[in-house]
PDB file of C-alpha atoms in Angstrom:
ATOM      1  CA  MET A   1     -30.644  -6.762  -7.592  1.00 48.00           C
ATOM      2  CA  THR A   2     -28.715  -9.542  -9.257  1.00 55.00           C
ATOM      3  CA  ASN A   3     -26.066 -11.627  -7.378  1.00 59.00           C
ATOM      4  CA  HIS A   4     -24.122 -12.249 -10.571  1.00 54.00           C
ATOM      5  CA  GLN A   5     -21.317 -10.406 -12.340  1.00 52.00           C
ATOM      6  CA  LYS A   6     -20.333 -10.769 -15.975  1.00 47.00           C
ATOM      7  CA  ARG A   7     -16.887 -12.130 -16.199  1.00 48.00           C
ATOM      8  CA  LEU A   8     -15.871  -9.965 -19.089  1.00 41.00           C
ATOM      9  CA  SER A   9     -16.710  -6.815 -17.258  1.00 45.00           C
ATOM     10  CA  ALA A  10     -15.273  -7.835 -13.847  1.00 50.00           C
ATOM     11  CA  PRO A  11     -12.380  -5.651 -12.589  1.00 49.00           C
ATOM     12  CA  ASN A  12      -8.999  -6.479 -14.039  1.00 56.00           C
ATOM     13  CA  SER A  13      -7.832  -7.265 -10.501  1.00 55.00           C
ATOM     14  CA  TRP A  14     -10.206 -10.355 -10.102  1.00 52.00           C
ATOM     15  CA  PRO A  15      -8.428 -13.603 -10.608  1.00 56.00           C
ATOM     16  CA  VAL A  16     -11.051 -15.187 -12.795  1.00 52.00           C
ATOM     17  CA  GLU A  17     -10.958 -16.670 -16.296  1.00 51.00           C
ATOM     18  CA  ARG A  18     -13.044 -14.475 -18.610  1.00 48.00           C
ATOM     19  CA  LYS A  19     -14.199 -16.741 -21.425  1.00 45.00           C
ATOM     20  CA  THR A  20     -15.082 -20.054 -19.756  1.00 55.00           C
ATOM     21  CA  GLU A  21     -18.457 -18.941 -18.272  1.00 53.00           C
ATOM     22  CA  LYS A  22     -20.580 -15.827 -18.774  1.00 46.00           C
ATOM     23  CA  PHE A  23     -21.098 -15.001 -15.137  1.00 42.00           C
ATOM     24  CA  THR A  24     -19.387 -15.198 -11.778  1.00 53.00           C
ATOM     25  CA  VAL A  25     -20.466 -14.121  -8.317  1.00 64.00           C
ATOM     26  CA  LYS A  26     -20.949 -10.429  -7.565  1.00 56.00           C
ATOM     27  CA  ALA A  27     -19.206  -9.019  -4.454  1.00 59.00           C
ATOM     28  CA  ASP A  28     -21.199  -7.819  -1.573  1.00 66.00           C
ATOM     29  CA  ASP A  29     -20.943  -4.198  -0.325  1.00 71.00           C
ATOM     30  CA  GLY A  30     -17.882  -3.795   1.938  1.00 72.00           C
ATOM     31  CA  PRO A  31     -14.195  -2.953   1.870  1.00 80.00           C
ATOM     32  CA  HIS A  32     -12.252  -2.253  -1.299  1.00 78.00           C
ATOM     33  CA  GLY A  33     -15.112  -1.001  -3.331  1.00 74.00           C
ATOM     34  CA  ASP A  34     -15.604  -2.482  -6.755  1.00 73.00           C
ATOM     35  CA  ALA A  35     -12.149  -3.972  -6.706  1.00 76.00           C
ATOM     36  CA  GLY A  36     -12.939  -6.386  -3.882  1.00 81.00           C
ATOM     37  CA  VAL A  37     -13.071  -9.986  -5.027  1.00 85.00           C
ATOM     38  CA  PRO A  38     -15.841 -12.205  -3.612  1.00 87.00           C
ATOM     39  CA  LEU A  39     -14.447 -14.680  -1.111  1.00 91.00           C
ATOM     40  CA  VAL A  40     -15.965 -17.593  -2.966  1.00 88.00           C
ATOM     41  CA  VAL A  41     -13.771 -16.803  -5.950  1.00 85.00           C
ATOM     42  CA  LEU A  42     -10.597 -17.192  -3.887  1.00 87.00           C
ATOM     43  CA  LEU A  43     -11.764 -20.329  -2.153  1.00 89.00           C
ATOM     44  CA  ARG A  44     -13.052 -22.070  -5.250  1.00 85.00           C
ATOM     45  CA  ASP A  45     -11.278 -20.654  -8.350  1.00 82.00           C
ATOM     46  CA  VAL A  46      -7.837 -19.856  -6.932  1.00 83.00           C
ATOM     47  CA  LEU A  47      -7.229 -22.268  -3.952  1.00 87.00           C
ATOM     48  CA  GLY A  48      -9.468 -25.034  -5.180  1.00 87.00           C
ATOM     49  CA  TYR A  49     -10.808 -25.776  -1.700  1.00 88.00           C
ATOM     50  CA  ALA A  50     -14.338 -26.200  -3.066  1.00 87.00           C
ATOM     51  CA  ASP A  51     -15.931 -27.167  -6.339  1.00 88.00           C
ATOM     52  CA  SER A  52     -19.073 -25.076  -6.133  1.00 88.00           C
ATOM     53  CA  LYS A  53     -20.592 -22.113  -4.387  1.00 87.00           C
ATOM     54  CA  LYS A  54     -22.694 -24.483  -2.302  1.00 91.00           C
ATOM     55  CA  GLU A  55     -19.497 -26.138  -0.976  1.00 91.00           C
ATOM     56  CA  VAL A  56     -18.064 -22.748  -0.156  1.00 91.00           C
ATOM     57  CA  ARG A  57     -21.091 -21.754   1.841  1.00 91.00           C
ATOM     58  CA  TYR A  58     -20.983 -25.020   3.733  1.00 90.00           C
ATOM     59  CA  ALA A  59     -17.184 -24.585   4.565  1.00 88.00           C
ATOM     60  CA  LEU A  60     -17.853 -21.049   5.876  1.00 92.00           C
ATOM     61  CA  GLU A  61     -20.381 -22.409   8.399  1.00 92.00           C
ATOM     62  CA  SER A  62     -17.546 -24.165  10.205  1.00 88.00           C
ATOM     63  CA  GLY A  63     -16.245 -20.773  11.355  1.00 89.00           C
ATOM     64  CA  ASN A  64     -12.639 -21.639  10.295  1.00 90.00           C
ATOM     65  CA  VAL A  65     -12.262 -18.959   7.762  1.00 94.00           C
ATOM     66  CA  ARG A  66     -11.067 -15.505   8.899  1.00 95.00           C
ATOM     67  CA  ILE A  67     -10.234 -12.250   7.138  1.00 95.00           C
ATOM     68  CA  ASN A  68      -8.060  -9.757   9.079  1.00 95.00           C
ATOM     69  CA  GLY A  69      -8.844 -11.707  12.221  1.00 94.00           C
ATOM     70  CA  ASP A  70     -12.619 -11.686  11.808  1.00 94.00           C
ATOM     71  CA  GLU A  71     -14.663 -14.861  11.284  1.00 94.00           C
ATOM     72  CA  ILE A  72     -16.444 -14.732   7.917  1.00 93.00           C
ATOM     73  CA  ARG A  73     -19.603 -16.528   6.969  1.00 93.00           C
ATOM     74  CA  ASP A  74     -20.592 -14.465   3.876  1.00 91.00           C
ATOM     75  CA  TYR A  75     -19.354 -16.105   0.717  1.00 90.00           C
ATOM     76  CA  ARG A  76     -19.739 -12.750  -1.149  1.00 88.00           C
ATOM     77  CA  ARG A  77     -17.586 -10.789   1.284  1.00 90.00           C
ATOM     78  CA  PRO A  78     -15.186  -8.700  -0.781  1.00 89.00           C
ATOM     79  CA  VAL A  79     -11.397  -9.430  -0.350  1.00 90.00           C
ATOM     80  CA  GLY A  80      -8.805  -6.981  -1.545  1.00 88.00           C
ATOM     81  CA  MET A  81      -5.304  -5.750  -1.575  1.00 90.00           C
ATOM     82  CA  PHE A  82      -3.260  -6.585   1.520  1.00 93.00           C
ATOM     83  CA  ASP A  83      -6.124  -8.480   3.280  1.00 95.00           C
ATOM     84  CA  ILE A  84      -5.066 -11.423   5.457  1.00 96.00           C
ATOM     85  CA  LEU A  85      -6.913 -14.755   4.756  1.00 95.00           C
ATOM     86  CA  GLU A  86      -6.664 -17.357   7.532  1.00 96.00           C
ATOM     87  CA  PHE A  87      -7.714 -20.970   7.654  1.00 93.00           C
ATOM     88  CA  SER A  88      -7.382 -21.968  11.232  1.00 88.00           C
ATOM     89  CA  GLU A  89      -8.053 -25.718  10.799  1.00 88.00           C
ATOM     90  CA  ARG A  90      -5.405 -25.983   8.071  1.00 90.00           C
ATOM     91  CA  GLU A  91      -3.044 -23.585   9.862  1.00 93.00           C
ATOM     92  CA  GLU A  92      -2.665 -21.735   6.528  1.00 95.00           C
ATOM     93  CA  TYR A  93      -2.334 -17.996   6.087  1.00 95.00           C
ATOM     94  CA  TYR A  94      -2.182 -15.817   2.997  1.00 93.00           C
ATOM     95  CA  ARG A  95      -1.784 -12.147   2.144  1.00 93.00           C
ATOM     96  CA  VAL A  96      -3.601 -10.773  -0.913  1.00 89.00           C
ATOM     97  CA  PHE A  97      -0.973  -9.124  -3.000  1.00 85.00           C
ATOM     98  CA  PRO A  98      -1.060  -7.606  -6.494  1.00 81.00           C
ATOM     99  CA  ASP A  99       0.544  -9.840  -9.114  1.00 79.00           C
ATOM    100  CA  GLU A 100       1.761  -8.945 -12.586  1.00 74.00           C
ATOM    101  CA  GLY A 101      -0.852  -6.979 -14.453  1.00 71.00           C
ATOM    102  CA  GLY A 102      -2.622  -5.953 -11.165  1.00 72.00           C
ATOM    103  CA  ARG A 103      -4.379  -9.300 -10.756  1.00 77.00           C
ATOM    104  CA  LEU A 104      -4.767 -10.106  -7.117  1.00 81.00           C
ATOM    105  CA  ALA A 105      -2.866 -13.251  -5.959  1.00 83.00           C
ATOM    106  CA  LEU A 106      -2.324 -14.998  -2.628  1.00 87.00           C
ATOM    107  CA  THR A 107       1.150 -14.996  -0.905  1.00 88.00           C
ATOM    108  CA  GLY A 108       1.692 -17.646   1.770  1.00 91.00           C
ATOM    109  CA  ILE A 109       2.774 -16.188   5.159  1.00 92.00           C
ATOM    110  CA  ASP A 110       3.405 -17.460   8.647  1.00 93.00           C
ATOM    111  CA  ALA A 111       1.053 -17.109  11.705  1.00 94.00           C
ATOM    112  CA  ASP A 112       2.937 -14.204  13.142  1.00 93.00           C
ATOM    113  CA  ALA A 113       2.787 -12.202   9.967  1.00 92.00           C
ATOM    114  CA  ALA A 114      -1.021 -12.972   9.705  1.00 94.00           C
ATOM    115  CA  GLY A 115      -1.715 -11.052  12.969  1.00 95.00           C
ATOM    116  CA  SER A 116      -1.415  -7.646  11.227  1.00 95.00           C
ATOM    117  CA  LYS A 117      -2.328  -5.962   8.000  1.00 95.00           C
ATOM    118  CA  LEU A 118      -0.789  -3.293   5.779  1.00 96.00           C
ATOM    119  CA  GLY A 119      -2.799  -0.236   4.833  1.00 96.00           C
ATOM    120  CA  LYS A 120      -2.057   2.865   2.707  1.00 97.00           C
ATOM    121  CA  ILE A 121      -3.012   6.228   4.272  1.00 97.00           C
ATOM    122  CA  VAL A 122      -5.515   7.970   1.959  1.00 95.00           C
ATOM    123  CA  GLY A 123      -6.641  10.712   4.453  1.00 95.00           C
ATOM    124  CA  LYS A 124      -6.846  11.948   7.978  1.00 94.00           C
ATOM    125  CA  ARG A 125      -9.117  14.296  10.022  1.00 93.00           C
ATOM    126  CA  GLN A 126      -9.650  15.593  13.499  1.00 92.00           C
ATOM    127  CA  VAL A 127     -12.400  13.889  15.429  1.00 92.00           C
ATOM    128  CA  ALA A 128     -14.152  14.744  18.718  1.00 87.00           C
ATOM    129  CA  GLY A 129     -11.875  14.512  21.737  1.00 85.00           C
ATOM    130  CA  GLY A 130      -8.834  15.869  19.961  1.00 89.00           C
ATOM    131  CA  GLU A 131      -7.686  12.595  18.351  1.00 94.00           C
ATOM    132  CA  THR A 132      -6.966  12.154  14.615  1.00 96.00           C
ATOM    133  CA  GLN A 133      -8.690   9.600  12.489  1.00 96.00           C
ATOM    134  CA  ILE A 134      -6.317   8.058   9.840  1.00 97.00           C
ATOM    135  CA  ASN A 135      -8.238   6.591   6.921  1.00 96.00           C
ATOM    136  CA  LEU A 136      -6.676   3.641   5.045  1.00 96.00           C
ATOM    137  CA  HIS A 137      -7.210   2.407   1.511  1.00 93.00           C
ATOM    138  CA  ASP A 138      -9.688  -0.356   2.391  1.00 92.00           C
ATOM    139  CA  GLY A 139     -11.998   1.870   4.609  1.00 91.00           C
ATOM    140  CA  GLN A 140     -10.387   0.886   7.904  1.00 94.00           C
ATOM    141  CA  ASN A 141      -9.901   3.851  10.308  1.00 94.00           C
ATOM    142  CA  VAL A 142      -7.228   4.146  13.001  1.00 96.00           C
ATOM    143  CA  LEU A 143      -7.365   6.692  15.808  1.00 95.00           C
ATOM    144  CA  VAL A 144      -4.086   8.281  17.096  1.00 95.00           C
ATOM    145  CA  GLU A 145      -3.390  11.115  19.585  1.00 93.00           C
ATOM    146  CA  ASP A 146      -0.614  12.629  17.491  1.00 93.00           C
ATOM    147  CA  ALA A 147      -0.653  12.306  13.778  1.00 93.00           C
ATOM    148  CA  SER A 148       2.152  14.634  12.929  1.00 93.00           C
ATOM    149  CA  ASP A 149       4.431  11.770  11.847  1.00 94.00           C
ATOM    150  CA  TYR A 150       1.837  10.292   9.469  1.00 96.00           C
ATOM    151  CA  SER A 151       1.404  11.624   5.879  1.00 95.00           C
ATOM    152  CA  GLY A 152      -0.785  10.789   2.906  1.00 94.00           C
ATOM    153  CA  ASP A 153       0.557   7.817   0.960  1.00 95.00           C
ATOM    154  CA  ASP A 154       2.501   6.526   3.862  1.00 97.00           C
ATOM    155  CA  SER A 155       1.763   2.909   4.891  1.00 97.00           C
ATOM    156  CA  LEU A 156       0.892   1.478   8.262  1.00 97.00           C
ATOM    157  CA  VAL A 157       0.839  -2.075   9.642  1.00 96.00           C
ATOM    158  CA  VAL A 158      -2.119  -2.428  12.039  1.00 97.00           C
ATOM    159  CA  ASP A 159      -2.652  -5.211  14.564  1.00 96.00           C
ATOM    160  CA  ASN A 160      -5.864  -7.128  13.594  1.00 95.00           C
ATOM    161  CA  GLU A 161      -6.936  -7.649  17.284  1.00 94.00           C
ATOM    162  CA  THR A 162      -6.081  -4.278  18.873  1.00 95.00           C
ATOM    163  CA  ASP A 163      -6.123  -1.933  15.859  1.00 94.00           C
ATOM    164  CA  GLU A 164      -2.765  -0.514  17.226  1.00 95.00           C
ATOM    165  CA  ILE A 165      -0.136   0.533  14.730  1.00 96.00           C
ATOM    166  CA  VAL A 166       2.783  -1.711  14.787  1.00 96.00           C
ATOM    167  CA  ALA A 167       4.865  -0.385  11.913  1.00 96.00           C
ATOM    168  CA  HIS A 168       5.059   2.858   9.818  1.00 97.00           C
ATOM    169  CA  PHE A 169       6.520   3.096   6.321  1.00 97.00           C
ATOM    170  CA  PRO A 170       6.896   6.708   5.160  1.00 97.00           C
ATOM    171  CA  TYR A 171       6.435   7.543   1.521  1.00 97.00           C
ATOM    172  CA  VAL A 172       9.805   9.129   0.738  1.00 97.00           C
ATOM    173  CA  GLU A 173      12.632   8.782  -1.698  1.00 96.00           C
ATOM    174  CA  GLY A 174      14.393   5.412  -1.091  1.00 96.00           C
ATOM    175  CA  ALA A 175      11.142   3.668   0.168  1.00 97.00           C
ATOM    176  CA  LEU A 176      10.374   0.237  -1.182  1.00 96.00           C
ATOM    177  CA  VAL A 177       7.071   0.312  -3.162  1.00 95.00           C
ATOM    178  CA  THR A 178       4.907  -1.896  -5.361  1.00 92.00           C
ATOM    179  CA  ALA A 179       2.653  -0.683  -8.079  1.00 91.00           C
ATOM    180  CA  VAL A 180      -0.894  -1.830  -7.548  1.00 90.00           C
ATOM    181  CA  SER A 181      -2.517  -0.465 -10.713  1.00 87.00           C
ATOM    182  CA  GLY A 182      -1.636   0.744 -14.223  1.00 86.00           C
ATOM    183  CA  GLN A 183       0.661  -0.887 -16.726  1.00 87.00           C
ATOM    184  CA  HIS A 184       3.347  -1.559 -14.091  1.00 90.00           C
ATOM    185  CA  ALA A 185       1.027  -3.266 -11.612  1.00 87.00           C
ATOM    186  CA  GLY A 186       2.978  -5.908  -9.642  1.00 86.00           C
ATOM    187  CA  ASP A 187       6.400  -4.296 -10.214  1.00 89.00           C
ATOM    188  CA  ILE A 188       8.494  -3.614  -7.194  1.00 90.00           C
ATOM    189  CA  GLY A 189      11.213  -1.042  -6.645  1.00 93.00           C
ATOM    190  CA  GLU A 190      12.685   1.862  -4.611  1.00 95.00           C
ATOM    191  CA  VAL A 191      11.466   5.433  -5.033  1.00 97.00           C
ATOM    192  CA  GLU A 192      14.109   7.327  -6.961  1.00 96.00           C
ATOM    193  CA  SER A 193      12.232  10.595  -7.092  1.00 97.00           C
ATOM    194  CA  ILE A 194       8.807  12.148  -6.530  1.00 96.00           C
ATOM    195  CA  GLU A 195       7.725  14.752  -8.973  1.00 94.00           C
ATOM    196  CA  VAL A 196       4.974  17.166  -7.638  1.00 92.00           C
ATOM    197  CA  THR A 197       2.752  18.287 -10.343  1.00 89.00           C
ATOM    198  CA  PRO A 198       1.284  21.880  -9.854  1.00 87.00           C
ATOM    199  CA  GLY A 199      -2.484  22.246  -9.860  1.00 81.00           C
ATOM    200  CA  SER A 200      -4.726  19.332  -9.998  1.00 81.00           C
ATOM    201  CA  GLY A 201      -2.511  17.016 -11.995  1.00 86.00           C
ATOM    202  CA  ASP A 202      -1.268  13.666 -10.581  1.00 91.00           C
ATOM    203  CA  ASN A 203       2.084  13.589  -8.906  1.00 94.00           C
ATOM    204  CA  ARG A 204       4.498  11.280 -10.596  1.00 95.00           C
ATOM    205  CA  VAL A 205       7.000   8.881  -9.054  1.00 96.00           C
ATOM    206  CA  VAL A 206      10.106   7.315 -10.637  1.00 97.00           C
ATOM    207  CA  VAL A 207      10.915   3.849  -9.236  1.00 96.00           C
ATOM    208  CA  GLU A 208      14.252   2.023  -9.613  1.00 94.00           C
ATOM    209  CA  GLY A 209      13.475  -1.647 -10.180  1.00 86.00           C
ATOM    210  CA  VAL A 210      14.551  -4.388  -7.721  1.00 84.00           C
ATOM    211  CA  ALA A 211      13.837  -8.136  -7.550  1.00 68.00           C
ATOM    212  CA  GLY A 212      13.940  -8.518 -11.296  1.00 72.00           C
ATOM    213  CA  SER A 213      11.699  -5.527 -12.066  1.00 73.00           C
ATOM    214  CA  ASP A 214      12.727  -2.798 -14.446  1.00 85.00           C
ATOM    215  CA  ALA A 215      12.750   0.904 -13.537  1.00 93.00           C
ATOM    216  CA  PHE A 216       9.450   2.548 -14.241  1.00 94.00           C
ATOM    217  CA  GLU A 217       7.481   5.772 -13.825  1.00 96.00           C
ATOM    218  CA  THR A 218       3.829   5.959 -12.676  1.00 95.00           C
ATOM    219  CA  ILE A 219       1.457   8.167 -10.811  1.00 95.00           C
ATOM    220  CA  GLU A 220       1.640   8.496  -7.121  1.00 95.00           C
ATOM    221  CA  GLU A 221      -1.833   6.952  -6.552  1.00 94.00           C
ATOM    222  CA  TYR A 222      -0.683   3.695  -8.057  1.00 94.00           C
ATOM    223  CA  VAL A 223       2.144   2.893  -5.611  1.00 95.00           C
ATOM    224  CA  VAL A 224       2.133   1.557  -2.074  1.00 96.00           C
ATOM    225  CA  VAL A 225       5.056   1.546   0.413  1.00 97.00           C
ATOM    226  CA  ILE A 226       5.941  -1.966   1.614  1.00 94.00           C
ATOM    227  CA  ASP A 227       8.938  -3.650   3.158  1.00 89.00           C
ATOM    228  CA  GLU A 228      10.800  -6.802   2.087  1.00 84.00           C
ATOM    229  CA  ASN A 229       8.481  -9.034   4.245  1.00 77.00           C
ATOM    230  CA  PHE A 230       5.611  -8.296   1.883  1.00 72.00           C
ATOM    231  CA  VAL A 231       7.279  -9.864  -1.134  1.00 63.00           C
ATOM    232  CA  GLU A 232       8.544 -13.215   0.160  1.00 53.00           C
ATOM    233  CA  GLY A 233       6.920 -16.531  -0.796  1.00 43.00           C
ATOM    234  CA  GLY A 234       4.056 -16.790  -3.286  1.00 38.00           C
ATOM    235  CA  LEU A 235       1.236 -18.869  -4.438  1.00 33.00           C
ATOM    236  CA  GLU A 236       0.551 -19.756  -8.079  1.00 39.00           C
ATOM    237  CA  ASP A 237      -2.977 -19.488  -9.304  1.00 41.00           C
ATOM    238  CA  GLU A 238      -3.354 -22.976 -10.867  1.00 39.00           C
ATOM    239  CA  SER A 239      -7.062 -23.270 -10.986  1.00 39.00           C
ATOM    240  CA  ALA A 240      -8.398 -19.856 -12.189  1.00 41.00           C
ATOM    241  CA  ASP A 241      -8.473 -21.179 -15.756  1.00 43.00           C
ATOM    242  CA  GLU A 242     -10.693 -24.071 -14.966  1.00 44.00           C
ATOM    243  CA  GLU A 243     -14.362 -23.900 -15.913  1.00 44.00           C
ATOM    244  CA  VAL A 244     -16.777 -23.478 -13.061  1.00 48.00           C
ATOM    245  CA  ASP A 245     -20.550 -23.330 -12.777  1.00 50.00           C
ATOM    246  CA  ASP A 246     -21.740 -20.347 -10.755  1.00 54.00           C
ATOM    247  CA  ASP A 247     -25.255 -21.731 -10.509  1.00 48.00           C
ATOM    248  CA  GLU A 248     -24.166 -24.619  -8.356  1.00 49.00           C
TER     249      GLU A 248
END
């Protein structure tokens, strides 16, 4: 199996330049499915903390890079929407957030915010012992005794150390949401109405724009409930357009 991914066929969410080189690194198996960006792309192409894959691998051996609180040494580890990237030596913390067009970008946050991660509920089921397992968008599972307050498409903030739920954002009219896919990816607004489609069709949601975004309509699957703390700050991708050699 090849460890390379053609740039032209990489997911639209990947922050890589498409035409400078033919290949980039292929993400390993893990969270976020095919949409997960290899860690090496963020460290080298976006942040510019290394000039080559070799330098990234050396940097990871120091043990100072964490994702969602876990020490990471695999340069191909997939990173995706709402993951928390931590550089302990630098005391730098970033949240992966969808930018305009759905491309993943890094938003600078403080150390307190880096202690927990947002997840969208995509399912829940009863497990042995009477508890309910809540399934989040990135594959993380959270166990709760009473799941009656939690519904599909709600968002949870989960502590990275304890896996405890520290905040719950219901998917209801008036909720603040961001579109993470489709032609409105990166837009932010408040839910004006939710239109339930009979049968197997996708439910629609009408969103009133805020923070400079226009009003838009999209399918329910494409929106995630957030709060104002998830849209403060930002980091420009200044190096994604530079040429890099993935054979280094």
